[in-house]
Amino acid sequence: MSIYFKKLLQAGSVKAVTGVLLLATGFTPSAALAWGKTGHRIVGALAQGYLDADAKAGIARILDRESVAEASTWPDFMRASPEEFWQKEAGPYHIVTVPKGKTYAEVDAPPQGDAATALKTFSATVRDPKAPLAAKQLALRFIIHIVGDLHQPLHTNNGIDRGGNDVHLMFGGHETNLHALWDSGLIDQEQLSFTEWADWLRARITPALQAQWSTADPLVWIGESAEIRDRIYPDSPNVPYSYAFNNKALLDQQLEKAGVRLAAYLNRLFGDPKRRTSFGSVPKKRLSTVKRRKA
């Protein structure tokens, strides 16, 4: 495991991992956060309804009574922690970079790793019987968060504009940027709670759609997000309300897919090891970019 993660697990720091010791005031999310609190909780609430018995039991062993929706926002909250793991290592684990016209399989992950390599590593930590509970808690919360991130199209960065953070816009009379608009702007302007939105979306997901979307392969999710990303850049920096109207169905579908696929991933993660298949095809050479976290 990394030196930063090891320090985080030392005496006096485990509370920072488990979330018992939290920063109480003054937290302002970074402009690079994915979805936003409401979006991540929508994904978590949707996933909760598609978990099988093994996944529910496995999650409860690690997170006790913490729901998937509650766990989903924790990695963004902890960005404000002064611990070295959060300040020097964890940042890249929220994004991947896929230039236009490329696939993730054609692009090497950066030396510090990315969301795809972190997802593999954190999954190994959750499955590792020797890993301490605190490490499993951090890993599982990050897995839940990363699956949501990879369905926000701008977390598949094109390598040019920092995932749309450098694309400055005006929307609804307020200054923003394209990344923030998709993280939370389009969601928050609906003025729905995450439970309301999740309930409405769940009612639309037919068994056929659930079966169609239930892939646990992150390369599929990344490929879809890269294709969507290239279609959602507005024509003008003055973004009209019609932009929200025209992209509402797409936004809903990405949230729906993320919920279904998070459940599919967790069901496989906690399933019978004898029947467990690969989570995807991230090349092995990339896995070394995120050091495996175990005691």
XYZ file of C-alpha atoms in Angstrom, residues 22 24 42 61 99 109 136 152 158 180 188 221 229 236 265 276:
16
model
C -15.029 14.848 10.233
C -17.376 20.215 10.797
C -29.436 9.372 -6.475
C -20.167 -6.162 7.343
C -8.712 12.158 -25.780
C -3.149 5.773 -17.196
C -12.085 -1.884 3.541
C -20.708 11.775 -15.296
C -10.504 14.898 -22.954
C -20.003 22.164 -12.574
C -30.024 21.257 -8.501
C -18.951 2.956 -18.927
C -18.930 14.087 -23.509
C -22.353 29.491 -26.729
C -20.551 -4.149 -9.703
C -16.788 -14.352 -9.976
